[in-house]
PDB file of C-alpha atoms in Angstrom:
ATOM      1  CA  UNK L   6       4.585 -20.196   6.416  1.00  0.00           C
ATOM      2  CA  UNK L   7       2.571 -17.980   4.183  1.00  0.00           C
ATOM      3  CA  UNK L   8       2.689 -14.553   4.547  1.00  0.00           C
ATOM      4  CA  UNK L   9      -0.371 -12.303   2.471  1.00  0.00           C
ATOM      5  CA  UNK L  10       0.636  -8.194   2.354  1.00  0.00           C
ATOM      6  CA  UNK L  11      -2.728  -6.707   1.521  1.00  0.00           C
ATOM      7  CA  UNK L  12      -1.755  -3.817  -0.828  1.00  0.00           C
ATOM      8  CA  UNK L  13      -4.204  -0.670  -1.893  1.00  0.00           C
ATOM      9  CA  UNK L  14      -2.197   0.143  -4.917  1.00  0.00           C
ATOM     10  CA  UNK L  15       0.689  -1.111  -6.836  1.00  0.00           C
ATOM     11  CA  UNK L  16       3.533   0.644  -4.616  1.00  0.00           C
ATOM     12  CA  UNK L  17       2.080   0.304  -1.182  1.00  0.00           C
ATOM     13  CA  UNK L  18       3.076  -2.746   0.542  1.00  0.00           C
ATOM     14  CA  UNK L  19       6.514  -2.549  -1.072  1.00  0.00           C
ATOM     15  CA  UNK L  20       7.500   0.974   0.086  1.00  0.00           C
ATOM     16  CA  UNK L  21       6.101   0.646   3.193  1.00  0.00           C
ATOM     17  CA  UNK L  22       7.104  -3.222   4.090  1.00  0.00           C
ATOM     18  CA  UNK L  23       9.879  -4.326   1.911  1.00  0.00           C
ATOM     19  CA  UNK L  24      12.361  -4.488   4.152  1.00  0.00           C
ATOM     20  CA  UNK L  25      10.168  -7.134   6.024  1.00  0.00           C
ATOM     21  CA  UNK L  26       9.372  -8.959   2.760  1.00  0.00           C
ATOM     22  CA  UNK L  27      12.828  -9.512   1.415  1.00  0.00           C
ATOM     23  CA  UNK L  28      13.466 -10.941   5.211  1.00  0.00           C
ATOM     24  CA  UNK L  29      10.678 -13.571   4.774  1.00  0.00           C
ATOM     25  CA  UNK L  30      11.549 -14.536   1.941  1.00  0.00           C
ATOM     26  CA  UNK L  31      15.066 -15.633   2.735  1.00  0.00           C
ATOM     27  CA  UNK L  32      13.805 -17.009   5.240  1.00  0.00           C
ATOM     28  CA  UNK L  33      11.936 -19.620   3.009  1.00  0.00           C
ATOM     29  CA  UNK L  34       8.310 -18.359   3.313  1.00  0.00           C
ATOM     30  CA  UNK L  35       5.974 -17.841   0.691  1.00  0.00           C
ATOM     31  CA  UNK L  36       5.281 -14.015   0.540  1.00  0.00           C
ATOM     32  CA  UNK L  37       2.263 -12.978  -1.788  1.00  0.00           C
ATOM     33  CA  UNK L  38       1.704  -9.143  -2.488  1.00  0.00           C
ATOM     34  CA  UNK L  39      -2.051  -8.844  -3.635  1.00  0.00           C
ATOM     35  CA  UNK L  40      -2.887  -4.991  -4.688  1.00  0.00           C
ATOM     36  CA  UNK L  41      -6.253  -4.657  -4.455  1.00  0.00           C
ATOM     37  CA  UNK L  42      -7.201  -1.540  -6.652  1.00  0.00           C
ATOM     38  CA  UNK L  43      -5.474  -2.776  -9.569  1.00  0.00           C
ATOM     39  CA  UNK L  44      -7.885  -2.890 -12.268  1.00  0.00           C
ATOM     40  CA  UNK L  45      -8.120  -1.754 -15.363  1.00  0.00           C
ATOM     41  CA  UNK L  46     -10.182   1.045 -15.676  1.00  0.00           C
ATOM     42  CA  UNK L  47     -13.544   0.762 -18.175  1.00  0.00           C
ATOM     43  CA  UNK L  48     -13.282   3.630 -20.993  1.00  0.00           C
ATOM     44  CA  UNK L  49     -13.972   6.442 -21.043  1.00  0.00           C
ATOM     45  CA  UNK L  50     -12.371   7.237 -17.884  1.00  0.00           C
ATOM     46  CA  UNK L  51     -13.486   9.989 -15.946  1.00  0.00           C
ATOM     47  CA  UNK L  52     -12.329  13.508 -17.047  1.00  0.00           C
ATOM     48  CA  UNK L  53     -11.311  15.087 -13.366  1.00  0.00           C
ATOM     49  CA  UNK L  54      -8.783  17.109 -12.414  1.00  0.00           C
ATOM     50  CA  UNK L  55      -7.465  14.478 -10.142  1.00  0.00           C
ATOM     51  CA  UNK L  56      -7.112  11.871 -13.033  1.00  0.00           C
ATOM     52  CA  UNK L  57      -5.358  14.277 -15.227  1.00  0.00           C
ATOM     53  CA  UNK L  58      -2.956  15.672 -12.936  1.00  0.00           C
ATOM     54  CA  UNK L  59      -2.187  11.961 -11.901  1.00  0.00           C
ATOM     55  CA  UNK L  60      -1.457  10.603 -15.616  1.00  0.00           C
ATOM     56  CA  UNK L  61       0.319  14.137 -16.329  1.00  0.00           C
ATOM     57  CA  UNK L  62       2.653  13.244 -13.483  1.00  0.00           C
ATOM     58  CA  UNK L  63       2.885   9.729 -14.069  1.00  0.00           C
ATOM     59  CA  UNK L  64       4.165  10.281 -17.735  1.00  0.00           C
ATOM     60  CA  UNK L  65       3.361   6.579 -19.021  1.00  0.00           C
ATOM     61  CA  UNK L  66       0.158   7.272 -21.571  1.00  0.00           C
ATOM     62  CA  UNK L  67      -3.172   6.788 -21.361  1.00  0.00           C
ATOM     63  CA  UNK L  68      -3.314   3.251 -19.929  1.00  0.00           C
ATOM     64  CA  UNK L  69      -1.014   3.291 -17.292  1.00  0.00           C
ATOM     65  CA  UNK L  70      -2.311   0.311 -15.510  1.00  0.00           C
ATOM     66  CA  UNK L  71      -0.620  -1.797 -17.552  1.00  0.00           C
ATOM     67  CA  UNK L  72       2.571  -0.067 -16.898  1.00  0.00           C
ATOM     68  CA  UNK L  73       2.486   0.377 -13.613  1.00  0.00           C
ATOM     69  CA  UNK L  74       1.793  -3.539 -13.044  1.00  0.00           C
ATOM     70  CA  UNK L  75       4.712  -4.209 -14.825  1.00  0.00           C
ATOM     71  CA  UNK L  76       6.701  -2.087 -12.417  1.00  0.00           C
ATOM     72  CA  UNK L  77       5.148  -3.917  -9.463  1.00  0.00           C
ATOM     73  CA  UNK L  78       5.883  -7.696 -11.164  1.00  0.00           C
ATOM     74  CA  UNK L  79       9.511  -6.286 -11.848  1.00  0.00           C
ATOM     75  CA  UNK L  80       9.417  -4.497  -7.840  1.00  0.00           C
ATOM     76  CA  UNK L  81       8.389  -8.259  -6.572  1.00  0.00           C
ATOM     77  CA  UNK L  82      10.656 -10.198  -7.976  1.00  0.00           C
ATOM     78  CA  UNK L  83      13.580  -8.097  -6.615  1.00  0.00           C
ATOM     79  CA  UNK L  84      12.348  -9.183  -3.084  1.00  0.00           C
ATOM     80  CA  UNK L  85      11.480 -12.578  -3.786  1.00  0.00           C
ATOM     81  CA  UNK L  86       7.834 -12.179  -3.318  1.00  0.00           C
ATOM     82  CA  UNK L  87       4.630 -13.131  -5.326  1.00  0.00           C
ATOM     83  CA  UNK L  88       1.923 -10.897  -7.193  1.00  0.00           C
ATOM     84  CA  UNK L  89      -1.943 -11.647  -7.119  1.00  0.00           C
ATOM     85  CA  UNK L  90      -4.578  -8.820  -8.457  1.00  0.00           C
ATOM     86  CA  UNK L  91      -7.691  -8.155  -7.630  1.00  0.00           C
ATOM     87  CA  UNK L  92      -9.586  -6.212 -10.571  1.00  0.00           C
ATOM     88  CA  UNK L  93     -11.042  -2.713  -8.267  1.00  0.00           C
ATOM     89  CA  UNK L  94      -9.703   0.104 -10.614  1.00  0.00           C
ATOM     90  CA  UNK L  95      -7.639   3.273  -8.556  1.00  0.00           C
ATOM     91  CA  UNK L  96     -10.151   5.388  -6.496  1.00  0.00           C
ATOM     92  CA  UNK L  97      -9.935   7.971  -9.106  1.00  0.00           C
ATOM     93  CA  UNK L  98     -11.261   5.716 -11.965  1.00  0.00           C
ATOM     94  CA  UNK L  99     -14.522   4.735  -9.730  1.00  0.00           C
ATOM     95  CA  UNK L 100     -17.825   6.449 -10.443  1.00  0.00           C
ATOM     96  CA  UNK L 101     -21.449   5.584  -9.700  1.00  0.00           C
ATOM     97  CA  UNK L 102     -24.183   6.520 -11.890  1.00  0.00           C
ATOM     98  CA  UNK L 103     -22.015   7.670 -14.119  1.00  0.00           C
ATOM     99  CA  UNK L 104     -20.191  10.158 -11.857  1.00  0.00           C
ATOM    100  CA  UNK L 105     -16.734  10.195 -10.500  1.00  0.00           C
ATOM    101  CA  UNK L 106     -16.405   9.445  -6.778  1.00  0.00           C
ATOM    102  CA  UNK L 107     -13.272  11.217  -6.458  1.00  0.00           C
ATOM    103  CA  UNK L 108     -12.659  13.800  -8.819  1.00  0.00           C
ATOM    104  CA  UNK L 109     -10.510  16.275  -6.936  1.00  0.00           C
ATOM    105  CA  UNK L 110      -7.411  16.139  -4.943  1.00  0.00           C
ATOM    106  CA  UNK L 111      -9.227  16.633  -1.919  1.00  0.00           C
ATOM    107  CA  UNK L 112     -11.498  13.999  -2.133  1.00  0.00           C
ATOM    108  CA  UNK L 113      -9.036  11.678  -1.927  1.00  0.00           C
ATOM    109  CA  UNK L 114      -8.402  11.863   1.742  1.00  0.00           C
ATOM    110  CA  UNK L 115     -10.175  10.950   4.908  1.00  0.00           C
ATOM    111  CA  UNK L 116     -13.859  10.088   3.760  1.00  0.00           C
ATOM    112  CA  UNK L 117     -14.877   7.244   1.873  1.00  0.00           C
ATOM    113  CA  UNK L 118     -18.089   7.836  -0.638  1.00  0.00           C
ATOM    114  CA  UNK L 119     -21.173   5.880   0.764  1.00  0.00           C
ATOM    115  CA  UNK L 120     -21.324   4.630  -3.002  1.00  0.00           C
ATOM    116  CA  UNK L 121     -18.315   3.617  -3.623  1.00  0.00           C
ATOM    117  CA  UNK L 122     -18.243  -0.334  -4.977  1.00  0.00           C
ATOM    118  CA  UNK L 123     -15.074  -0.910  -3.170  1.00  0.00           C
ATOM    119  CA  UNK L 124     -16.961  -1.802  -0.196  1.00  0.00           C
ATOM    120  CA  UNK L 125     -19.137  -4.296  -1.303  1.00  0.00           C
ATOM    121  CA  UNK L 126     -16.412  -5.810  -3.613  1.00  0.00           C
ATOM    122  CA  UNK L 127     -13.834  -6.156  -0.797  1.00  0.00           C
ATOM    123  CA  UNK L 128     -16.358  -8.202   1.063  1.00  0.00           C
ATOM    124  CA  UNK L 129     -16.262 -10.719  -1.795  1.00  0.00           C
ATOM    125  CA  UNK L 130     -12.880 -10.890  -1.663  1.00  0.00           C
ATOM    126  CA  UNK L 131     -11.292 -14.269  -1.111  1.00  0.00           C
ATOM    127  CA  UNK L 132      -8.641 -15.197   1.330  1.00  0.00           C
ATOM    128  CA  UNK L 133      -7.363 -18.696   2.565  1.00  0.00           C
ATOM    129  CA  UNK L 134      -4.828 -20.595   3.511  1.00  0.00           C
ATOM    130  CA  UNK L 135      -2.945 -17.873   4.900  1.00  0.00           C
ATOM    131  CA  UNK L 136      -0.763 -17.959   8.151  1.00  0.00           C
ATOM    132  CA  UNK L 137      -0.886 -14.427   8.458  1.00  0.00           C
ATOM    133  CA  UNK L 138      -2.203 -11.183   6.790  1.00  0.00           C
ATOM    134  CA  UNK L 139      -0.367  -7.897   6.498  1.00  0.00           C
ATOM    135  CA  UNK L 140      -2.446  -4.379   5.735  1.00  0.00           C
ATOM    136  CA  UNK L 141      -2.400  -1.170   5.698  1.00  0.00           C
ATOM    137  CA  UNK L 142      -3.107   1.014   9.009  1.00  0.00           C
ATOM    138  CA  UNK L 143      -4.974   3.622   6.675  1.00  0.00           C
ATOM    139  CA  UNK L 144      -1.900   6.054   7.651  1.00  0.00           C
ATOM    140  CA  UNK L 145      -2.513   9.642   5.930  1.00  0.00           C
ATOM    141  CA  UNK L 146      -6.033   8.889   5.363  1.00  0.00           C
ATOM    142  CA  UNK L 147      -6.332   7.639   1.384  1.00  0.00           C
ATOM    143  CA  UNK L 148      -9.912   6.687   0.768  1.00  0.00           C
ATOM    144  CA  UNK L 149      -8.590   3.339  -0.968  1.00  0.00           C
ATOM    145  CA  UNK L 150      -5.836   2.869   2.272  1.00  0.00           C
ATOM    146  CA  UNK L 151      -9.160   2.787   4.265  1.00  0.00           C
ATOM    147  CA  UNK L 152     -11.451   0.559   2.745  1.00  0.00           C
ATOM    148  CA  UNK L 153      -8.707  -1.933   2.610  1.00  0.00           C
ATOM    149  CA  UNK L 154      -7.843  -1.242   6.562  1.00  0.00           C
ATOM    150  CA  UNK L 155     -11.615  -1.377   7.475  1.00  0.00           C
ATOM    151  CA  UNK L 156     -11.892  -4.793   5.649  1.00  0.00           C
ATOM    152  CA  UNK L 157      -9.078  -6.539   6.774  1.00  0.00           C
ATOM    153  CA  UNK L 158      -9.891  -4.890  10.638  1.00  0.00           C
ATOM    154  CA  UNK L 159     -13.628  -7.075   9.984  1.00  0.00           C
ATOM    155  CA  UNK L 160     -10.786 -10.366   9.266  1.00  0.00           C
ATOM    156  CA  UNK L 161      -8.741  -9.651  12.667  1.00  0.00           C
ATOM    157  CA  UNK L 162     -11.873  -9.412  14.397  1.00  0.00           C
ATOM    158  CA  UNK L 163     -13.749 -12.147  12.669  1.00  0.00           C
ATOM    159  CA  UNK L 164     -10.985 -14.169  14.227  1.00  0.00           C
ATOM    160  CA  UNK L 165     -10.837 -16.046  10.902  1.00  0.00           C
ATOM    161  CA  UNK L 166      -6.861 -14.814  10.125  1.00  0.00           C
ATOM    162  CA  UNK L 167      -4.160 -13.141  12.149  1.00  0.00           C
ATOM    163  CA  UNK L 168      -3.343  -9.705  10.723  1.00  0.00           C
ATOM    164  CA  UNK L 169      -0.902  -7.174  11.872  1.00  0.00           C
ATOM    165  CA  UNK L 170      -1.610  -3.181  10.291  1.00  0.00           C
ATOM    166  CA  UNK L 171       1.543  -1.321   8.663  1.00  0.00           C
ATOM    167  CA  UNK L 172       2.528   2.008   8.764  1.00  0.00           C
ATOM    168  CA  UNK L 173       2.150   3.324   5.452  1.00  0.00           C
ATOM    169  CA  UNK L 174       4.823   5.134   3.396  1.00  0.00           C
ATOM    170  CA  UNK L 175       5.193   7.810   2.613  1.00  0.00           C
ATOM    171  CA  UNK L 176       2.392   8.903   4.750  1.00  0.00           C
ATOM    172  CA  UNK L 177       4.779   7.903   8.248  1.00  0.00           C
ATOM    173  CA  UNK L 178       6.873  10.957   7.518  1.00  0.00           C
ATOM    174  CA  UNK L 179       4.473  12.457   9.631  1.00  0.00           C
ATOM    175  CA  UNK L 180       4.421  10.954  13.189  1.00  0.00           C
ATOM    176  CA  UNK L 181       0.972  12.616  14.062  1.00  0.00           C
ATOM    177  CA  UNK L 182      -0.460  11.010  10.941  1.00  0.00           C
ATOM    178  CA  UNK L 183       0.337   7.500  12.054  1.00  0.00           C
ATOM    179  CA  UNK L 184      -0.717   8.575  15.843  1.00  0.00           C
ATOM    180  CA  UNK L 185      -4.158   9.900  14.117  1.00  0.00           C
ATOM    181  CA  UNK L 186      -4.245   5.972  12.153  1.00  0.00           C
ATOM    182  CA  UNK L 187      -4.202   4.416  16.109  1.00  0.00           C
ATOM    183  CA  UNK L 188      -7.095   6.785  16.655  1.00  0.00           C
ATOM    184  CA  UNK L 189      -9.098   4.282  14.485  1.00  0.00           C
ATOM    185  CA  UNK L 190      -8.367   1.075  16.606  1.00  0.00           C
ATOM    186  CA  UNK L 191     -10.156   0.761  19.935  1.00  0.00           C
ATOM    187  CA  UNK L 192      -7.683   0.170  23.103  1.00  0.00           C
ATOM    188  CA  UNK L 193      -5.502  -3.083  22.968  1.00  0.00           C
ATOM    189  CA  UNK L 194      -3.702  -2.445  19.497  1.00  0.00           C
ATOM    190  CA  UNK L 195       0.162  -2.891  19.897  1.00  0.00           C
ATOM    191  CA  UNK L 196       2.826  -1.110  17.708  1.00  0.00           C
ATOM    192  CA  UNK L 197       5.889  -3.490  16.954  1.00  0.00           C
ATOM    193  CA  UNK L 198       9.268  -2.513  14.959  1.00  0.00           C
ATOM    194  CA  UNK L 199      10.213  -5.137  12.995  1.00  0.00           C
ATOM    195  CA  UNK L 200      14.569  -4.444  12.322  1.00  0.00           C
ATOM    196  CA  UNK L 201      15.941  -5.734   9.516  1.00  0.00           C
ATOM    197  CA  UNK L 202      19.005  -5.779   7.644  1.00  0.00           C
ATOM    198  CA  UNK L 203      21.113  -3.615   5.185  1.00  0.00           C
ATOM    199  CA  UNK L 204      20.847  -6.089   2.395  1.00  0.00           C
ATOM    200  CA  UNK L 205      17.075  -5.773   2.820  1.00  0.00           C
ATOM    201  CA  UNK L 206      17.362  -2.440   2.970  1.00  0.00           C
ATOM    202  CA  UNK L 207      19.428  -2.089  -0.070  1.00  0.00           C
ATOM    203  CA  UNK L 208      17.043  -4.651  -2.084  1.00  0.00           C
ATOM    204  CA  UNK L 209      14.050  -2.275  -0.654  1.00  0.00           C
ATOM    205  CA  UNK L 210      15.953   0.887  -2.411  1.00  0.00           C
ATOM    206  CA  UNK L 211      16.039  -1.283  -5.482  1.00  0.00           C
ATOM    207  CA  UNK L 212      12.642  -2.571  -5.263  1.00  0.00           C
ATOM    208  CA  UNK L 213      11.355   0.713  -4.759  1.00  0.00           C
ATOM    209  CA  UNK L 214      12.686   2.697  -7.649  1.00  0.00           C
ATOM    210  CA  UNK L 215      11.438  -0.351  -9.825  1.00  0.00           C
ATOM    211  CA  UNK L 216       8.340   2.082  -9.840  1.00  0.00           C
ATOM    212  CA  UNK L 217       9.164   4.457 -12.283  1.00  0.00           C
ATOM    213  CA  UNK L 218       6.269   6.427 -12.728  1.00  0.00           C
ATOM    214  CA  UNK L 219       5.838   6.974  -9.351  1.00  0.00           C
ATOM    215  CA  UNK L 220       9.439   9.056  -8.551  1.00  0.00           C
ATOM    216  CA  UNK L 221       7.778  12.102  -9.057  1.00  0.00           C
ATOM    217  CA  UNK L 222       5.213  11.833  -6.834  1.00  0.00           C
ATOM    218  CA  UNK L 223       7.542  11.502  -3.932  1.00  0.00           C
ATOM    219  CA  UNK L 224      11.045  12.364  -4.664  1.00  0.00           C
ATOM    220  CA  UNK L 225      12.397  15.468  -6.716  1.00  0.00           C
ATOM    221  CA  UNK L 226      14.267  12.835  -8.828  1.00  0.00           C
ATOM    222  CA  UNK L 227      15.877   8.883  -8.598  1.00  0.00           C
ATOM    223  CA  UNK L 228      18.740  10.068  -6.848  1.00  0.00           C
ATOM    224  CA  UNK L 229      16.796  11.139  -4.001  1.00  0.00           C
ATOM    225  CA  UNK L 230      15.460   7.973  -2.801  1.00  0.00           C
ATOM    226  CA  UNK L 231      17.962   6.257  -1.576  1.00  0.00           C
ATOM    227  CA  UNK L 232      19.308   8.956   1.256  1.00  0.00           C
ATOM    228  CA  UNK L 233      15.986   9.949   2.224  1.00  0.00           C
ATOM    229  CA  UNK L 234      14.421   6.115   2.530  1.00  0.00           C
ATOM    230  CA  UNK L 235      17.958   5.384   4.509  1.00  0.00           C
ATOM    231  CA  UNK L 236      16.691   8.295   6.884  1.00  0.00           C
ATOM    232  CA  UNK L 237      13.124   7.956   6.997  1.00  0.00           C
ATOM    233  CA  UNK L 238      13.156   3.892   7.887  1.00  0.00           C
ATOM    234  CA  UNK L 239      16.122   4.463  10.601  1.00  0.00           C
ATOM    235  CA  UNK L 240      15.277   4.197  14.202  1.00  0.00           C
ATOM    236  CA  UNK L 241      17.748   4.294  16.912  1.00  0.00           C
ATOM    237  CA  UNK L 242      20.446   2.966  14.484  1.00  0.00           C
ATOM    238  CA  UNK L 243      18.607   0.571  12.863  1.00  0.00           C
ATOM    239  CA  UNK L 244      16.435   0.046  10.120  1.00  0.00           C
ATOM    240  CA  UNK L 245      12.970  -0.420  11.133  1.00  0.00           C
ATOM    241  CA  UNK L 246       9.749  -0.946   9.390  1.00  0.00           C
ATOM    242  CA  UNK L 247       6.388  -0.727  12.248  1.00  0.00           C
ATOM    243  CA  UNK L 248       3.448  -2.740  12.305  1.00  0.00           C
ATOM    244  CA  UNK L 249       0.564  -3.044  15.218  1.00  0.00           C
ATOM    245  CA  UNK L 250      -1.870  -5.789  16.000  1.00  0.00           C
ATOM    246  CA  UNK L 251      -4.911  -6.103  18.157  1.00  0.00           C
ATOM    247  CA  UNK L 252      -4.486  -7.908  21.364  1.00  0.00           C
ATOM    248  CA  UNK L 253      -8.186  -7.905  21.714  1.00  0.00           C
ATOM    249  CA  UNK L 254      -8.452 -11.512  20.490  1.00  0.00           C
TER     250      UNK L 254
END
């Protein structure tokens, strides 16, 4: 089978799923990642607080796309999975008119700009020969997190592909953040726990420090992520990664 994680940025459907993607893929099915806003920006890039602060903390230069797709190709490989990009830059590279769309911190979260190309790109977007689609719930409320979850809700609905929604990391820290993502979904949508093993979970640790420039956005340091992933994706004694699906169909 053939198994499509829908992924906002470069990190997303690994930290949140890759427990579940090492699984399939020793399985023997064919697991493609395809990250979504992973263009390179056009220059000049906006000059916004948000972008700075993001590039400060990131540490890699002034092109970091390049860098941070390296990390993902290097992140993939260590689960077995494929990589696919689709050329939509970050939210915080997007402007209209010649104005940023998301130029602070806070505009990040929770409402998407009525301008923003995303939309009409993501209806473009080209998907087949899929057995089933994977993406994100829109968990913690990231503008990009929810332009992908309100296209690929269209697909379940459309009938035209199975998908099951994710719970985002690091956003499921918070459990009212993921019950606030159900809020979206009308009645009928079913949460499922997927287990899986410790070598998964030790390839996930792996997998997820591939992305370097991202440590500091999450963890005070490398040697952090391991004990707190261990915690955060343990349920009942068991690793667990969730997912829902609409039973509406």
């Amino acid at each position: 089978m053939k198994y499509l994680f829908l992924s906002p940025h470069y990190d997303d459907a690994i930290y949140s799923c890759g427990g579940t993607i090492y699984e399939l893929t020793q399985e023997g099915h064919d697991v493609e990642i395809l990250t979504l806003m992973a263009g390179v920006p056009d220059l000049p890039v906006p000059d916004t607080p948000v972008l700075k602060d993001n590039h400060q903390r990131w540490d890699i230069g002034d092109n970091p796309v390049v860098i941070r797709r390296k990390e993902d190709e290097q992140a993939a490989s260590i689960l077995g999975a494929k990589t696919r990009y689709f050329d939509l830059p970050d939210c915080i590279y997007r402007v209209a008119d010649g104005e940023a769309l998301y130029p602070t911190e806070e505009s990040l979260w929770e409402n998407v700009h009525p301008d923003d190309p995303a939309i009409a790109a993501l209806q473009s977007l080209s998907i087949e020969n899929v057995d089933m689609i994977y993406a994100p719930m829109g968990v913690g409320l990231h503008v990009d997190h929810l332009i992908v979850r309100n296209r690929a809700w269209e697909l379940a609905q459309s009938g035209a592909f199975p998908v099951q929604f994710y719970v985002e990391y690091p956003y499921l820290r918070s459990r009212q953040a993921v019950e606030d993502a159900f809020e979206y979904f009308p009645a009928g949508l079913t949460s499922v726990k997927r287990s899986f093993s410790e070598i998964a979970m030790q390839h996930k640790i792996k997998a997820m420090s591939a992305y370097r420039s991202q440590i500091r956005s999450f963890w005070a340091d490398e040697s952090e992520i391991e004990a707190e992933v261990r915690q955060t994706f343990t349920v009942e004694g068991q690793f667990i990664e969730e997912y829902a699906f609409s039973t509406l169909n």
